[in-house]
């Protein structure tokens, strides 16, 4: 059975400026999974997302397979309906002086500015989502006046308003202070109440919460570990992943990383 898969990639390579940014990728992603993709800087996470979003294309080889939503060829228009992505670029595109409510509605039109002549149906969709995500207090505020954590949640709401099948979150807690970071992590965890499945890309272990039933670890543009949290998250694998001697422990439901003492590092 392959129709429980929304992504199927076999023997995929992609190049940018003659550099192989995706290397012999073999990956299947199921509709039932929330996935966390973790890896150090330059490990190829963004390139993999670009492949999924069809911003870069695989090199055709003899036994290459690349299917999205069970189709070898899917139009960008159809893909954008099924996958929403929130990354740092998105924030930069938001128009100045737009309210949260108008910004969320703009997601239905693939825009970042106030939509004039929005329909009653659009307004209802936005209102329902705002209620579900418990962000009614933010609704009439200007986006530019929000904290960085609140901005991130609003951009996630904007991405979700079109009810995509997959939500890609690229480094959702990058550059956030501790309070904002926990706020965003908690809000993302609440999204499991919606139908959309999540792929979250990060290099921060504290993002790995219980909602993720699959962990994919990338290093040097290759998947080096892929499985459940108990199969993949341990000191040995994470030390290899980040090239640093670390231990990891779960405390009160969250993963924590500890750097090994210098003496221990030299013995091992
Ligand atoms: N346009 C490009 N031309 C050449 N090489 C590139 C280009 N973009 C990325 N690379 C290289 O491809 C590799 C993977 O980069 P990529 O941005 O996918 O990694 P990443 O895991 O997303 O990194 P980060 O966490 O720092 O964003 C890196 O070695 C990078 O230098």
PDB file of C-alpha atoms and ligand atoms in Angstrom:
ATOM      1  CA  UNK A   1       0.000   0.000   0.000  1.00  0.00           C
ATOM      2  CA  UNK A   2       1.419   3.384  -0.937  1.00  0.00           C
ATOM      3  CA  UNK A   3      -1.661   5.591  -0.641  1.00  0.00           C
ATOM      4  CA  UNK A   4      -1.110   6.214   3.057  1.00  0.00           C
ATOM      5  CA  UNK A   5       2.015   8.088   1.932  1.00  0.00           C
ATOM      6  CA  UNK A   6       2.036  11.750   0.976  1.00  0.00           C
ATOM      7  CA  UNK A   7       5.711  11.750   0.077  1.00  0.00           C
ATOM      8  CA  UNK A   8       7.733   9.036  -1.584  1.00  0.00           C
ATOM      9  CA  UNK A   9      11.354   9.690  -2.561  1.00  0.00           C
ATOM     10  CA  UNK A  10      13.751   7.088  -3.863  1.00  0.00           C
ATOM     11  CA  UNK A  11      17.322   7.708  -4.900  1.00  0.00           C
ATOM     12  CA  UNK A  12      16.912  11.487  -5.071  1.00  0.00           C
ATOM     13  CA  UNK A  13      19.709  13.989  -5.559  1.00  0.00           C
ATOM     14  CA  UNK A  14      19.379  17.744  -6.014  1.00  0.00           C
ATOM     15  CA  UNK A  15      22.030  20.278  -6.902  1.00  0.00           C
ATOM     16  CA  UNK A  16      22.460  24.000  -6.333  1.00  0.00           C
ATOM     17  CA  UNK A  17      25.337  25.683  -8.104  1.00  0.00           C
ATOM     18  CA  UNK A  18      26.729  22.222  -8.889  1.00  0.00           C
ATOM     19  CA  UNK A  19      26.745  21.326  -5.167  1.00  0.00           C
ATOM     20  CA  UNK A  20      24.743  18.264  -4.112  1.00  0.00           C
ATOM     21  CA  UNK A  21      22.422  19.739  -1.477  1.00  0.00           C
ATOM     22  CA  UNK A  22      20.198  16.617  -1.289  1.00  0.00           C
ATOM     23  CA  UNK A  23      22.179  13.383  -1.448  1.00  0.00           C
ATOM     24  CA  UNK A  24      20.668   9.987  -2.409  1.00  0.00           C
ATOM     25  CA  UNK A  25      17.506  10.636  -0.461  1.00  0.00           C
ATOM     26  CA  UNK A  26      15.258   7.674   0.323  1.00  0.00           C
ATOM     27  CA  UNK A  27      12.250   8.743   2.343  1.00  0.00           C
ATOM     28  CA  UNK A  28       8.582   7.933   2.782  1.00  0.00           C
ATOM     29  CA  UNK A  29       6.280  10.147   4.839  1.00  0.00           C
ATOM     30  CA  UNK A  30       2.824   9.056   5.946  1.00  0.00           C
ATOM     31  CA  UNK A  31      -0.346  11.095   6.455  1.00  0.00           C
ATOM     32  CA  UNK A  32      -0.491   9.764  10.019  1.00  0.00           C
ATOM     33  CA  UNK A  33       2.850  11.208  11.137  1.00  0.00           C
ATOM     34  CA  UNK A  34       3.978  14.396  12.838  1.00  0.00           C
ATOM     35  CA  UNK A  35       7.650  14.592  11.952  1.00  0.00           C
ATOM     36  CA  UNK A  36      10.518  16.452  13.543  1.00  0.00           C
ATOM     37  CA  UNK A  37      13.591  16.890  11.387  1.00  0.00           C
ATOM     38  CA  UNK A  38      16.719  17.734  13.291  1.00  0.00           C
ATOM     39  CA  UNK A  39      20.278  18.418  12.274  1.00  0.00           C
ATOM     40  CA  UNK A  40      23.125  20.911  12.596  1.00  0.00           C
ATOM     41  CA  UNK A  41      23.607  23.952  10.356  1.00  0.00           C
ATOM     42  CA  UNK A  42      24.276  22.998   6.782  1.00  0.00           C
ATOM     43  CA  UNK A  43      22.976  19.437   7.167  1.00  0.00           C
ATOM     44  CA  UNK A  44      20.505  19.829   4.324  1.00  0.00           C
ATOM     45  CA  UNK A  45      17.221  20.407   6.145  1.00  0.00           C
ATOM     46  CA  UNK A  46      16.203  23.507   4.203  1.00  0.00           C
ATOM     47  CA  UNK A  47      17.173  21.889   0.915  1.00  0.00           C
ATOM     48  CA  UNK A  48      14.928  18.929   1.703  1.00  0.00           C
ATOM     49  CA  UNK A  49      12.068  21.343   2.395  1.00  0.00           C
ATOM     50  CA  UNK A  50      12.798  23.107  -0.888  1.00  0.00           C
ATOM     51  CA  UNK A  51      12.556  19.758  -2.658  1.00  0.00           C
ATOM     52  CA  UNK A  52       9.198  19.070  -0.986  1.00  0.00           C
ATOM     53  CA  UNK A  53       7.934  22.555  -1.904  1.00  0.00           C
ATOM     54  CA  UNK A  54       9.179  22.085  -5.476  1.00  0.00           C
ATOM     55  CA  UNK A  55      11.523  25.038  -5.268  1.00  0.00           C
ATOM     56  CA  UNK A  56      14.314  22.720  -6.401  1.00  0.00           C
ATOM     57  CA  UNK A  57      14.004  19.636  -8.575  1.00  0.00           C
ATOM     58  CA  UNK A  58      15.640  16.205  -8.427  1.00  0.00           C
ATOM     59  CA  UNK A  59      18.120  15.038 -11.011  1.00  0.00           C
ATOM     60  CA  UNK A  60      16.580  12.287 -13.083  1.00  0.00           C
ATOM     61  CA  UNK A  61      18.363   8.957 -12.633  1.00  0.00           C
ATOM     62  CA  UNK A  62      17.440   5.453 -13.686  1.00  0.00           C
ATOM     63  CA  UNK A  63      15.551   4.336 -10.589  1.00  0.00           C
ATOM     64  CA  UNK A  64      14.490   7.714  -9.201  1.00  0.00           C
ATOM     65  CA  UNK A  65      10.998   8.014  -7.696  1.00  0.00           C
ATOM     66  CA  UNK A  66       9.593  11.303  -6.464  1.00  0.00           C
ATOM     67  CA  UNK A  67       5.902  11.442  -5.638  1.00  0.00           C
ATOM     68  CA  UNK A  68       3.985  14.045  -3.705  1.00  0.00           C
ATOM     69  CA  UNK A  69       0.439  13.139  -2.678  1.00  0.00           C
ATOM     70  CA  UNK A  70       0.781  10.002  -4.789  1.00  0.00           C
ATOM     71  CA  UNK A  71       1.442  11.976  -7.961  1.00  0.00           C
ATOM     72  CA  UNK A  72       4.614  12.055 -10.018  1.00  0.00           C
ATOM     73  CA  UNK A  73       3.612  15.499 -11.291  1.00  0.00           C
ATOM     74  CA  UNK A  74       1.666  17.831  -9.076  1.00  0.00           C
ATOM     75  CA  UNK A  75       1.007  21.425 -10.035  1.00  0.00           C
ATOM     76  CA  UNK A  76       2.490  24.123  -7.814  1.00  0.00           C
ATOM     77  CA  UNK A  77      -1.049  25.481  -7.360  1.00  0.00           C
ATOM     78  CA  UNK A  78      -2.323  22.142  -6.013  1.00  0.00           C
ATOM     79  CA  UNK A  79       0.791  21.708  -3.866  1.00  0.00           C
ATOM     80  CA  UNK A  80       0.399  25.146  -2.265  1.00  0.00           C
ATOM     81  CA  UNK A  81      -3.149  24.184  -1.247  1.00  0.00           C
ATOM     82  CA  UNK A  82      -1.947  20.990   0.397  1.00  0.00           C
ATOM     83  CA  UNK A  83       1.259  22.231   2.043  1.00  0.00           C
ATOM     84  CA  UNK A  84       1.710  25.467   3.992  1.00  0.00           C
ATOM     85  CA  UNK A  85       5.154  26.573   5.083  1.00  0.00           C
ATOM     86  CA  UNK A  86       6.165  29.015   7.796  1.00  0.00           C
ATOM     87  CA  UNK A  87       9.770  30.148   7.667  1.00  0.00           C
ATOM     88  CA  UNK A  88      11.755  33.305   8.295  1.00  0.00           C
ATOM     89  CA  UNK A  89      11.091  34.604   4.742  1.00  0.00           C
ATOM     90  CA  UNK A  90       7.344  34.655   5.417  1.00  0.00           C
ATOM     91  CA  UNK A  91       7.699  37.157   8.277  1.00  0.00           C
ATOM     92  CA  UNK A  92       9.650  39.542   6.068  1.00  0.00           C
ATOM     93  CA  UNK A  93       6.844  39.606   3.503  1.00  0.00           C
ATOM     94  CA  UNK A  94       4.105  40.854   5.864  1.00  0.00           C
ATOM     95  CA  UNK A  95       2.835  44.326   4.985  1.00  0.00           C
ATOM     96  CA  UNK A  96       3.285  47.068   7.534  1.00  0.00           C
ATOM     97  CA  UNK A  97       0.143  48.128   9.430  1.00  0.00           C
ATOM     98  CA  UNK A  98      -1.892  44.987   8.949  1.00  0.00           C
ATOM     99  CA  UNK A  99      -3.985  43.580  11.780  1.00  0.00           C
ATOM    100  CA  UNK A 100      -3.701  39.966  12.861  1.00  0.00           C
ATOM    101  CA  UNK A 101      -7.218  39.253  11.600  1.00  0.00           C
ATOM    102  CA  UNK A 102      -6.503  40.659   8.132  1.00  0.00           C
ATOM    103  CA  UNK A 103      -3.164  38.871   7.965  1.00  0.00           C
ATOM    104  CA  UNK A 104      -4.778  35.515   8.755  1.00  0.00           C
ATOM    105  CA  UNK A 105      -7.392  36.045   6.025  1.00  0.00           C
ATOM    106  CA  UNK A 106      -4.648  36.964   3.547  1.00  0.00           C
ATOM    107  CA  UNK A 107      -3.439  33.352   3.849  1.00  0.00           C
ATOM    108  CA  UNK A 108      -6.523  32.262   1.882  1.00  0.00           C
ATOM    109  CA  UNK A 109      -5.282  34.360  -1.043  1.00  0.00           C
ATOM    110  CA  UNK A 110      -1.559  33.599  -0.797  1.00  0.00           C
ATOM    111  CA  UNK A 111      -0.943  37.257   0.054  1.00  0.00           C
ATOM    112  CA  UNK A 112       0.395  39.240   3.022  1.00  0.00           C
ATOM    113  CA  UNK A 113      -1.700  42.395   2.744  1.00  0.00           C
ATOM    114  CA  UNK A 114      -5.242  43.426   3.631  1.00  0.00           C
ATOM    115  CA  UNK A 115      -7.764  41.751   1.345  1.00  0.00           C
ATOM    116  CA  UNK A 116     -10.511  44.122   0.254  1.00  0.00           C
ATOM    117  CA  UNK A 117     -13.856  42.513  -0.627  1.00  0.00           C
ATOM    118  CA  UNK A 118     -13.300  39.411   1.500  1.00  0.00           C
ATOM    119  CA  UNK A 119     -16.296  37.101   1.591  1.00  0.00           C
ATOM    120  CA  UNK A 120     -18.358  36.220   4.668  1.00  0.00           C
ATOM    121  CA  UNK A 121     -17.088  32.670   4.309  1.00  0.00           C
ATOM    122  CA  UNK A 122     -13.464  33.886   4.579  1.00  0.00           C
ATOM    123  CA  UNK A 123     -14.287  35.891   7.683  1.00  0.00           C
ATOM    124  CA  UNK A 124     -15.936  32.859   9.284  1.00  0.00           C
ATOM    125  CA  UNK A 125     -12.968  30.617   8.460  1.00  0.00           C
ATOM    126  CA  UNK A 126     -10.580  33.081  10.076  1.00  0.00           C
ATOM    127  CA  UNK A 127     -12.812  33.574  13.127  1.00  0.00           C
ATOM    128  CA  UNK A 128     -13.147  29.822  13.688  1.00  0.00           C
ATOM    129  CA  UNK A 129      -9.413  29.301  13.476  1.00  0.00           C
ATOM    130  CA  UNK A 130      -8.681  32.241  15.780  1.00  0.00           C
ATOM    131  CA  UNK A 131     -11.055  30.710  18.336  1.00  0.00           C
ATOM    132  CA  UNK A 132      -9.583  27.229  17.968  1.00  0.00           C
ATOM    133  CA  UNK A 133      -6.050  28.563  18.401  1.00  0.00           C
ATOM    134  CA  UNK A 134      -7.095  30.666  21.405  1.00  0.00           C
ATOM    135  CA  UNK A 135      -5.675  33.893  19.948  1.00  0.00           C
ATOM    136  CA  UNK A 136      -8.807  36.065  20.037  1.00  0.00           C
ATOM    137  CA  UNK A 137      -6.961  38.615  22.199  1.00  0.00           C
ATOM    138  CA  UNK A 138      -4.487  39.196  19.359  1.00  0.00           C
ATOM    139  CA  UNK A 139      -7.033  39.402  16.587  1.00  0.00           C
ATOM    140  CA  UNK A 140      -7.421  43.206  16.291  1.00  0.00           C
ATOM    141  CA  UNK A 141      -3.835  44.094  17.150  1.00  0.00           C
ATOM    142  CA  UNK A 142      -1.320  45.177  14.567  1.00  0.00           C
ATOM    143  CA  UNK A 143       1.062  42.401  13.581  1.00  0.00           C
ATOM    144  CA  UNK A 144       4.044  44.747  13.897  1.00  0.00           C
ATOM    145  CA  UNK A 145       3.164  45.422  17.565  1.00  0.00           C
ATOM    146  CA  UNK A 146       3.293  41.751  18.618  1.00  0.00           C
ATOM    147  CA  UNK A 147       6.110  39.957  20.424  1.00  0.00           C
ATOM    148  CA  UNK A 148       8.255  37.672  18.282  1.00  0.00           C
ATOM    149  CA  UNK A 149       6.574  34.586  19.783  1.00  0.00           C
ATOM    150  CA  UNK A 150       3.092  35.972  19.099  1.00  0.00           C
ATOM    151  CA  UNK A 151       4.135  36.837  15.533  1.00  0.00           C
ATOM    152  CA  UNK A 152       5.205  33.252  14.999  1.00  0.00           C
ATOM    153  CA  UNK A 153       1.856  31.891  16.207  1.00  0.00           C
ATOM    154  CA  UNK A 154      -0.046  34.357  14.009  1.00  0.00           C
ATOM    155  CA  UNK A 155       1.993  33.302  10.971  1.00  0.00           C
ATOM    156  CA  UNK A 156       1.162  29.689  11.807  1.00  0.00           C
ATOM    157  CA  UNK A 157      -2.532  30.647  11.963  1.00  0.00           C
ATOM    158  CA  UNK A 158      -2.195  32.375   8.585  1.00  0.00           C
ATOM    159  CA  UNK A 159      -0.660  29.193   7.166  1.00  0.00           C
ATOM    160  CA  UNK A 160      -3.457  27.056   8.606  1.00  0.00           C
ATOM    161  CA  UNK A 161      -6.437  29.119   7.482  1.00  0.00           C
ATOM    162  CA  UNK A 162      -6.555  27.340   4.110  1.00  0.00           C
ATOM    163  CA  UNK A 163      -6.711  24.014   5.972  1.00  0.00           C
ATOM    164  CA  UNK A 164      -3.615  22.415   4.417  1.00  0.00           C
ATOM    165  CA  UNK A 165      -2.873  18.714   4.797  1.00  0.00           C
ATOM    166  CA  UNK A 166       0.707  19.411   5.838  1.00  0.00           C
ATOM    167  CA  UNK A 167       2.157  22.322   7.821  1.00  0.00           C
ATOM    168  CA  UNK A 168       5.903  22.814   7.508  1.00  0.00           C
ATOM    169  CA  UNK A 169       7.515  24.790  10.313  1.00  0.00           C
ATOM    170  CA  UNK A 170      11.079  25.758   9.482  1.00  0.00           C
ATOM    171  CA  UNK A 171      12.966  26.724  12.669  1.00  0.00           C
ATOM    172  CA  UNK A 172       9.849  28.029  14.475  1.00  0.00           C
ATOM    173  CA  UNK A 173      11.704  28.942  17.678  1.00  0.00           C
ATOM    174  CA  UNK A 174      14.827  30.453  16.139  1.00  0.00           C
ATOM    175  CA  UNK A 175      15.799  33.749  17.809  1.00  0.00           C
ATOM    176  CA  UNK A 176      13.105  33.561  20.507  1.00  0.00           C
ATOM    177  CA  UNK A 177      13.728  34.193  24.194  1.00  0.00           C
ATOM    178  CA  UNK A 178      12.862  31.429  26.680  1.00  0.00           C
ATOM    179  CA  UNK A 179       9.319  32.590  27.431  1.00  0.00           C
ATOM    180  CA  UNK A 180       8.426  33.032  23.758  1.00  0.00           C
ATOM    181  CA  UNK A 181      10.057  29.722  22.924  1.00  0.00           C
ATOM    182  CA  UNK A 182       7.898  27.811  25.416  1.00  0.00           C
ATOM    183  CA  UNK A 183       4.802  29.739  24.292  1.00  0.00           C
ATOM    184  CA  UNK A 184       5.406  28.720  20.662  1.00  0.00           C
ATOM    185  CA  UNK A 185       6.187  25.091  21.564  1.00  0.00           C
ATOM    186  CA  UNK A 186       2.995  24.842  23.641  1.00  0.00           C
ATOM    187  CA  UNK A 187       0.877  26.432  20.912  1.00  0.00           C
ATOM    188  CA  UNK A 188       2.296  24.082  18.280  1.00  0.00           C
ATOM    189  CA  UNK A 189       1.454  21.121  20.521  1.00  0.00           C
ATOM    190  CA  UNK A 190      -2.151  22.310  20.591  1.00  0.00           C
ATOM    191  CA  UNK A 191      -2.319  22.093  16.789  1.00  0.00           C
ATOM    192  CA  UNK A 192      -2.723  18.332  17.022  1.00  0.00           C
ATOM    193  CA  UNK A 193      -6.418  19.108  17.624  1.00  0.00           C
ATOM    194  CA  UNK A 194      -6.607  20.138  13.949  1.00  0.00           C
ATOM    195  CA  UNK A 195      -6.442  17.785  10.949  1.00  0.00           C
ATOM    196  CA  UNK A 196      -3.160  19.137   9.632  1.00  0.00           C
ATOM    197  CA  UNK A 197       0.027  17.124  10.122  1.00  0.00           C
ATOM    198  CA  UNK A 198       3.259  18.854  11.044  1.00  0.00           C
ATOM    199  CA  UNK A 199       6.815  18.669   9.781  1.00  0.00           C
ATOM    200  CA  UNK A 200       8.976  20.722  12.082  1.00  0.00           C
ATOM    201  CA  UNK A 201      12.584  21.475  11.215  1.00  0.00           C
ATOM    202  CA  UNK A 202      14.914  22.531  13.995  1.00  0.00           C
ATOM    203  CA  UNK A 203      18.294  22.156  15.566  1.00  0.00           C
ATOM    204  CA  UNK A 204      16.852  22.627  19.043  1.00  0.00           C
ATOM    205  CA  UNK A 205      16.232  19.418  21.015  1.00  0.00           C
ATOM    206  CA  UNK A 206      13.683  21.131  23.257  1.00  0.00           C
ATOM    207  CA  UNK A 207      11.306  21.288  20.277  1.00  0.00           C
ATOM    208  CA  UNK A 208      10.934  17.497  20.358  1.00  0.00           C
ATOM    209  CA  UNK A 209       7.711  17.063  22.303  1.00  0.00           C
ATOM    210  CA  UNK A 210       5.321  14.141  22.497  1.00  0.00           C
ATOM    211  CA  UNK A 211       3.318  15.173  19.436  1.00  0.00           C
ATOM    212  CA  UNK A 212       6.116  13.996  17.130  1.00  0.00           C
ATOM    213  CA  UNK A 213       5.900  10.283  16.410  1.00  0.00           C
ATOM    214  CA  UNK A 214       8.823  10.322  14.001  1.00  0.00           C
ATOM    215  CA  UNK A 215      12.280  11.848  14.257  1.00  0.00           C
ATOM    216  CA  UNK A 216      14.513  12.289  11.221  1.00  0.00           C
ATOM    217  CA  UNK A 217      18.123  13.259  11.845  1.00  0.00           C
ATOM    218  CA  UNK A 218      20.218  14.811   9.080  1.00  0.00           C
ATOM    219  CA  UNK A 219      23.932  15.257   8.891  1.00  0.00           C
ATOM    220  CA  UNK A 220      26.024  16.278   5.895  1.00  0.00           C
ATOM    221  CA  UNK A 221      22.910  16.111   3.655  1.00  0.00           C
ATOM    222  CA  UNK A 222      22.161  12.488   4.578  1.00  0.00           C
ATOM    223  CA  UNK A 223      19.557  10.961   6.902  1.00  0.00           C
ATOM    224  CA  UNK A 224      21.605   9.282   9.627  1.00  0.00           C
ATOM    225  CA  UNK A 225      18.722   8.207  11.898  1.00  0.00           C
ATOM    226  CA  UNK A 226      14.997   7.812  11.390  1.00  0.00           C
ATOM    227  CA  UNK A 227      12.491   6.391  13.851  1.00  0.00           C
ATOM    228  CA  UNK A 228      10.470   7.001  16.972  1.00  0.00           C
ATOM    229  CA  UNK A 229      11.797   9.200  19.770  1.00  0.00           C
ATOM    230  CA  UNK A 230      12.854   6.185  21.835  1.00  0.00           C
ATOM    231  CA  UNK A 231      14.701   4.710  18.857  1.00  0.00           C
ATOM    232  CA  UNK A 232      16.564   7.862  17.894  1.00  0.00           C
ATOM    233  CA  UNK A 233      17.058  10.220  20.824  1.00  0.00           C
ATOM    234  CA  UNK A 234      20.039   9.208  22.879  1.00  0.00           C
ATOM    235  CA  UNK A 235      23.424  10.653  23.743  1.00  0.00           C
ATOM    236  CA  UNK A 236      25.292   8.464  21.293  1.00  0.00           C
ATOM    237  CA  UNK A 237      23.299   9.419  18.195  1.00  0.00           C
ATOM    238  CA  UNK A 238      23.016  13.099  19.146  1.00  0.00           C
ATOM    239  CA  UNK A 239      26.765  13.275  19.823  1.00  0.00           C
ATOM    240  CA  UNK A 240      27.385  11.971  16.314  1.00  0.00           C
ATOM    241  CA  UNK A 241      24.739  14.287  14.856  1.00  0.00           C
ATOM    242  CA  UNK A 242      26.145  17.477  16.374  1.00  0.00           C
ATOM    243  CA  UNK A 243      29.815  16.424  16.540  1.00  0.00           C
ATOM    244  CA  UNK A 244      30.001  17.182  20.242  1.00  0.00           C
ATOM    245  CA  UNK A 245      30.006  14.916  23.279  1.00  0.00           C
ATOM    246  CA  UNK A 246      26.570  15.286  24.837  1.00  0.00           C
ATOM    247  CA  UNK A 247      24.132  13.391  27.008  1.00  0.00           C
ATOM    248  CA  UNK A 248      20.398  13.626  26.773  1.00  0.00           C
ATOM    249  CA  UNK A 249      17.674  12.980  29.315  1.00  0.00           C
ATOM    250  CA  UNK A 250      13.921  13.310  29.436  1.00  0.00           C
ATOM    251  CA  UNK A 251      12.596  15.294  32.380  1.00  0.00           C
ATOM    252  CA  UNK A 252       8.892  15.932  32.934  1.00  0.00           C
ATOM    253  CA  UNK A 253       8.119  15.114  29.302  1.00  0.00           C
ATOM    254  CA  UNK A 254      10.834  17.295  27.731  1.00  0.00           C
ATOM    255  CA  UNK A 255      14.249  16.421  26.374  1.00  0.00           C
ATOM    256  CA  UNK A 256      17.286  18.151  27.828  1.00  0.00           C
ATOM    257  CA  UNK A 257      20.829  18.141  26.559  1.00  0.00           C
ATOM    258  CA  UNK A 258      23.887  18.170  28.799  1.00  0.00           C
ATOM    259  CA  UNK A 259      27.406  18.782  27.702  1.00  0.00           C
ATOM    260  CA  UNK A 260      29.774  16.110  29.038  1.00  0.00           C
ATOM    261  CA  UNK A 261      32.540  17.265  31.368  1.00  0.00           C
ATOM    262  CA  UNK A 262      35.824  17.966  29.568  1.00  0.00           C
ATOM    263  CA  UNK A 263      37.632  15.081  31.391  1.00  0.00           C
ATOM    264  CA  UNK A 264      34.993  12.609  30.194  1.00  0.00           C
ATOM    265  CA  UNK A 265      35.229  13.917  26.649  1.00  0.00           C
ATOM    266  CA  UNK A 266      38.929  13.157  26.470  1.00  0.00           C
ATOM    267  CA  UNK A 267      38.559   9.618  27.935  1.00  0.00           C
ATOM    268  CA  UNK A 268      35.942   8.602  25.375  1.00  0.00           C
TER     269      UNK A 268
HETATM  270  N1  LIG B   1      22.755  27.959  -3.288  1.00  0.00           N
HETATM  271  C1  LIG B   1      23.675  27.102  -2.843  1.00  0.00           C
HETATM  272  N2  LIG B   1      24.773  26.838  -3.563  1.00  0.00           N
HETATM  273  C2  LIG B   1      25.697  25.967  -3.132  1.00  0.00           C
HETATM  274  N3  LIG B   1      25.606  25.275  -1.968  1.00  0.00           N
HETATM  275  C3  LIG B   1      24.541  25.489  -1.206  1.00  0.00           C
HETATM  276  C4  LIG B   1      23.518  26.409  -1.591  1.00  0.00           C
HETATM  277  N4  LIG B   1      22.565  26.397  -0.629  1.00  0.00           N
HETATM  278  C5  LIG B   1      22.974  25.534   0.311  1.00  0.00           C
HETATM  279  N5  LIG B   1      24.167  24.983  -0.026  1.00  0.00           N
HETATM  280  C6  LIG B   1      24.922  24.015   0.764  1.00  0.00           C
HETATM  281  O1  LIG B   1      24.124  22.855   0.930  1.00  0.00           O
HETATM  282  C7  LIG B   1      24.289  22.307   2.236  1.00  0.00           C
HETATM  283  C8  LIG B   1      22.927  22.167   2.882  1.00  0.00           C
HETATM  284  O2  LIG B   1      22.383  23.461   3.112  1.00  0.00           O
HETATM  285  P1  LIG B   1      20.962  23.677   3.772  1.00  0.00           P
HETATM  286  O3  LIG B   1      20.699  25.143   3.771  1.00  0.00           O
HETATM  287  O4  LIG B   1      19.965  22.800   3.130  1.00  0.00           O
HETATM  288  O5  LIG B   1      21.228  23.166   5.270  1.00  0.00           O
HETATM  289  P2  LIG B   1      20.382  23.405   6.590  1.00  0.00           P
HETATM  290  O6  LIG B   1      20.447  22.140   7.366  1.00  0.00           O
HETATM  291  O7  LIG B   1      19.040  23.927   6.268  1.00  0.00           O
HETATM  292  O8  LIG B   1      21.222  24.529   7.313  1.00  0.00           O
HETATM  293  P3  LIG B   1      20.753  25.650   8.379  1.00  0.00           P
HETATM  294  O9  LIG B   1      20.277  24.936   9.607  1.00  0.00           O
HETATM  295  O10 LIG B   1      22.018  26.408   8.614  1.00  0.00           O
HETATM  296  O11 LIG B   1      19.712  26.481   7.713  1.00  0.00           O
HETATM  297  C9  LIG B   1      25.229  23.238   2.993  1.00  0.00           C
HETATM  298  O12 LIG B   1      26.509  22.671   2.967  1.00  0.00           O
HETATM  299  C10 LIG B   1      25.196  24.516   2.165  1.00  0.00           C
HETATM  300  O13 LIG B   1      26.424  25.199   2.224  1.00  0.00           O
END
